[in-house]
mmCIF file of C-alpha atoms in Angstrom:
data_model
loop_
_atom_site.group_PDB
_atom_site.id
_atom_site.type_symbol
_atom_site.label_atom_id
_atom_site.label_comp_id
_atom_site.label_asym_id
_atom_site.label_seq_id
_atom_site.Cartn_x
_atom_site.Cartn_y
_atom_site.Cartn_z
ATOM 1 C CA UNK A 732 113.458 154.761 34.465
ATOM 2 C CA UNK A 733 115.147 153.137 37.284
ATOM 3 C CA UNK A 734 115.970 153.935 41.069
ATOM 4 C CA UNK A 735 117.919 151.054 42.446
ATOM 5 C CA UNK A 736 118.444 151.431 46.546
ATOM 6 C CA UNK A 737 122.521 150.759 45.867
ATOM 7 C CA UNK A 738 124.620 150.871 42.886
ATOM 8 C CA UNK A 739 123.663 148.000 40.092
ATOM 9 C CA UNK A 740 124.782 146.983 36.743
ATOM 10 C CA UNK A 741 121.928 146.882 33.691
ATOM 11 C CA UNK A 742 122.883 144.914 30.742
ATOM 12 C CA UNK A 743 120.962 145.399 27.541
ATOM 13 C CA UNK A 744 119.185 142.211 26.978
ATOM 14 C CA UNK A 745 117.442 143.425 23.934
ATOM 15 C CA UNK A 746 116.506 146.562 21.721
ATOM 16 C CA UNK A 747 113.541 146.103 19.693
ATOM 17 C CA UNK A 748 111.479 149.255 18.254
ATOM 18 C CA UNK A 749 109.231 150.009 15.139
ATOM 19 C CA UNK A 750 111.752 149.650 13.009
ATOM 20 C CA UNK A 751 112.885 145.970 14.415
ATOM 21 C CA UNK A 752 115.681 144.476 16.396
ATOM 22 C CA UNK A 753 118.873 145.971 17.088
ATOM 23 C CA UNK A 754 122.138 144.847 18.091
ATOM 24 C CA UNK A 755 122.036 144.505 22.501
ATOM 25 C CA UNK A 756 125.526 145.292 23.770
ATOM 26 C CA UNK A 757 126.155 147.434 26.250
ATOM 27 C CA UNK A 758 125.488 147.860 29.758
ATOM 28 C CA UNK A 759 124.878 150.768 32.305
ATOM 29 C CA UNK A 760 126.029 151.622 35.954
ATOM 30 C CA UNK A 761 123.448 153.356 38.185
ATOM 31 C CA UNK A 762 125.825 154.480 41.149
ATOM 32 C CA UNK A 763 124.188 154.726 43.732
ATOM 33 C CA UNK A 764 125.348 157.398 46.872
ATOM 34 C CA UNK A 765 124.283 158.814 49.927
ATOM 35 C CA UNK A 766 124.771 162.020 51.701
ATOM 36 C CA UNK A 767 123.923 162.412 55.951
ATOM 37 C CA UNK A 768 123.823 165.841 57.051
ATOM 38 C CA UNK A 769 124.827 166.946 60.399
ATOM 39 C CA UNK A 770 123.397 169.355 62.514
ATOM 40 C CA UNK A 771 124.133 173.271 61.637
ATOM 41 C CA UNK A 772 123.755 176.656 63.527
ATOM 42 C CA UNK A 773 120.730 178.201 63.773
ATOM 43 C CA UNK A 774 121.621 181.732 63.127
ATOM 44 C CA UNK A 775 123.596 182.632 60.219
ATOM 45 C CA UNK A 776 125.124 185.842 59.203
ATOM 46 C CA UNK A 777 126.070 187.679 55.937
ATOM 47 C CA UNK A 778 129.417 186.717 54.536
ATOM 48 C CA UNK A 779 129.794 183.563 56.640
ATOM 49 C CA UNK A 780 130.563 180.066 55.889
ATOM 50 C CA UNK A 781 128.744 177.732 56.647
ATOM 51 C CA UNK A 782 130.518 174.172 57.247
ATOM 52 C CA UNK A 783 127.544 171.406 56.797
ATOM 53 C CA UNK A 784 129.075 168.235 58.262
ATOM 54 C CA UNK A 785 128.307 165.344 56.033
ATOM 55 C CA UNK A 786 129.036 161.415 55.863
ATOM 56 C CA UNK A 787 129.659 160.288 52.210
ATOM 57 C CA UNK A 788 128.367 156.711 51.433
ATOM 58 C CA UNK A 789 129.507 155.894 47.729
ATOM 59 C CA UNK A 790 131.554 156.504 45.221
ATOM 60 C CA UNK A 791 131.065 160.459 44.255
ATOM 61 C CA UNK A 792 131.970 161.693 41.017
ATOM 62 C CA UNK A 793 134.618 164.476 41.917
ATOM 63 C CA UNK A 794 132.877 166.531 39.617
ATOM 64 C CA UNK A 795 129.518 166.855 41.509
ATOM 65 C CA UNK A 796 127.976 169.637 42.064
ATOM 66 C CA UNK A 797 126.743 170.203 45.688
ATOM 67 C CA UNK A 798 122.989 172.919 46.725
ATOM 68 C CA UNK A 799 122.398 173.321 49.907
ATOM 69 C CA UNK A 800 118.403 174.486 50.280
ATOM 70 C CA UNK A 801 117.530 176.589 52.575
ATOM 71 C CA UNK A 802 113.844 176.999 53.861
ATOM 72 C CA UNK A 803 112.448 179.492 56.233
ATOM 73 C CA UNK A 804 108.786 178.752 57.611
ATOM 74 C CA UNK A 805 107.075 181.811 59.117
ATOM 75 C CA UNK A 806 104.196 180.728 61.531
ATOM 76 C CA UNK A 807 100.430 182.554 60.458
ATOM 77 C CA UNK A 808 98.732 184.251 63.240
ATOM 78 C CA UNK A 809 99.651 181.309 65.910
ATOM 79 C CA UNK A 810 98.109 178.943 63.964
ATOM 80 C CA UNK A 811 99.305 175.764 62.610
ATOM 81 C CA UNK A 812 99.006 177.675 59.031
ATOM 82 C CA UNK A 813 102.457 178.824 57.567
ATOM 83 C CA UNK A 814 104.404 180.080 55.071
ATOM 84 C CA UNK A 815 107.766 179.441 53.571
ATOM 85 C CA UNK A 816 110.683 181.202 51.691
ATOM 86 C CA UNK A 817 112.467 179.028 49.880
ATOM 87 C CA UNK A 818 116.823 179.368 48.398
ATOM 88 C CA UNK A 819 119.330 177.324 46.893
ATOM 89 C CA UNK A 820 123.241 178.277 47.180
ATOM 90 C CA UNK A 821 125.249 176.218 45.435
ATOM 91 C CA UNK A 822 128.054 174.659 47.569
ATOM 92 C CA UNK A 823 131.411 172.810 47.575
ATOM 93 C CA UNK A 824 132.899 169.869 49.022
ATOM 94 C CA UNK A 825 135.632 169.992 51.455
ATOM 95 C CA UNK A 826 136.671 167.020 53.221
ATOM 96 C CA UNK A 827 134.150 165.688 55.223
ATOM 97 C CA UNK A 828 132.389 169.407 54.656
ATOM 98 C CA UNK A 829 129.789 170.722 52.381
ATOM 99 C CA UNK A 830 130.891 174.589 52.342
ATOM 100 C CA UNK A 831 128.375 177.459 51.383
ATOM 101 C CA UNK A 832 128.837 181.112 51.669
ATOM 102 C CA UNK A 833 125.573 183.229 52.824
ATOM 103 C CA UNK A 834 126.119 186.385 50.846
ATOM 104 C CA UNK A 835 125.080 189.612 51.328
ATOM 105 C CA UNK A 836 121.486 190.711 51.485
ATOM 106 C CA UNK A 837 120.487 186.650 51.520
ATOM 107 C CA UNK A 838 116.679 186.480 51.724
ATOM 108 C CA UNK A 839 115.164 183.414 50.994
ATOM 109 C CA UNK A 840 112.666 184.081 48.756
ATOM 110 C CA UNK A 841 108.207 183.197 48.801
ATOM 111 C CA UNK A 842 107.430 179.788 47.575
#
């Protein structure tokens, strides 16, 4: 496994198993991208869009897919104890926008 911090180029150097050594050409690009969010409303309603500003560092794949979690902590008896519902909508990209639509009855659900 691999996680380069920007987008590198692995050549095969070698391919050895069991079995012996196999032929080593080839190479893989790990593209490397980056998504900053900006700041969204705090109180959403059903049937709304919500427009999440984002800056796009990269070279995206037009066919990604974008989620946009959603978590909603509930404080325990003014503590520092909480809980948290937890919800995924799956989104699209719009310009400079990741777009989501809250639908009816949304209710994040217990983690």
């Amino acid at each position: 496994m691999v996680n380069p911090a920007s987008t590198t180029t692995y050549t095969i150097n070698s391919l050895t198993n069991s079995c012996g050594s196999g032929s080593n050409s080839g190479s893989a690009i790990v593209n490397v991208v980056n998504l900053q969010a900006g700041s969204v409303p705090v109180y959403l309603c059903y049937g709304q869009t919500l427009n999440i500003p984002v800056t796009f560092t990269g070279n995206f794949d037009p066919l990604s897919q974008y989620y946009v979690d959603f978590i909603k902590v509930i404080p325990y008896n003014n503590t520092i104890n909480f809980s948290s519902n937890y919800e995924t909508l799956l989104g699209t990209k719009s310009g400079n926008n990741i777009s989501v639509v809250i639908p009816n009855g949304f209710q994040p659900q217990a983690v």
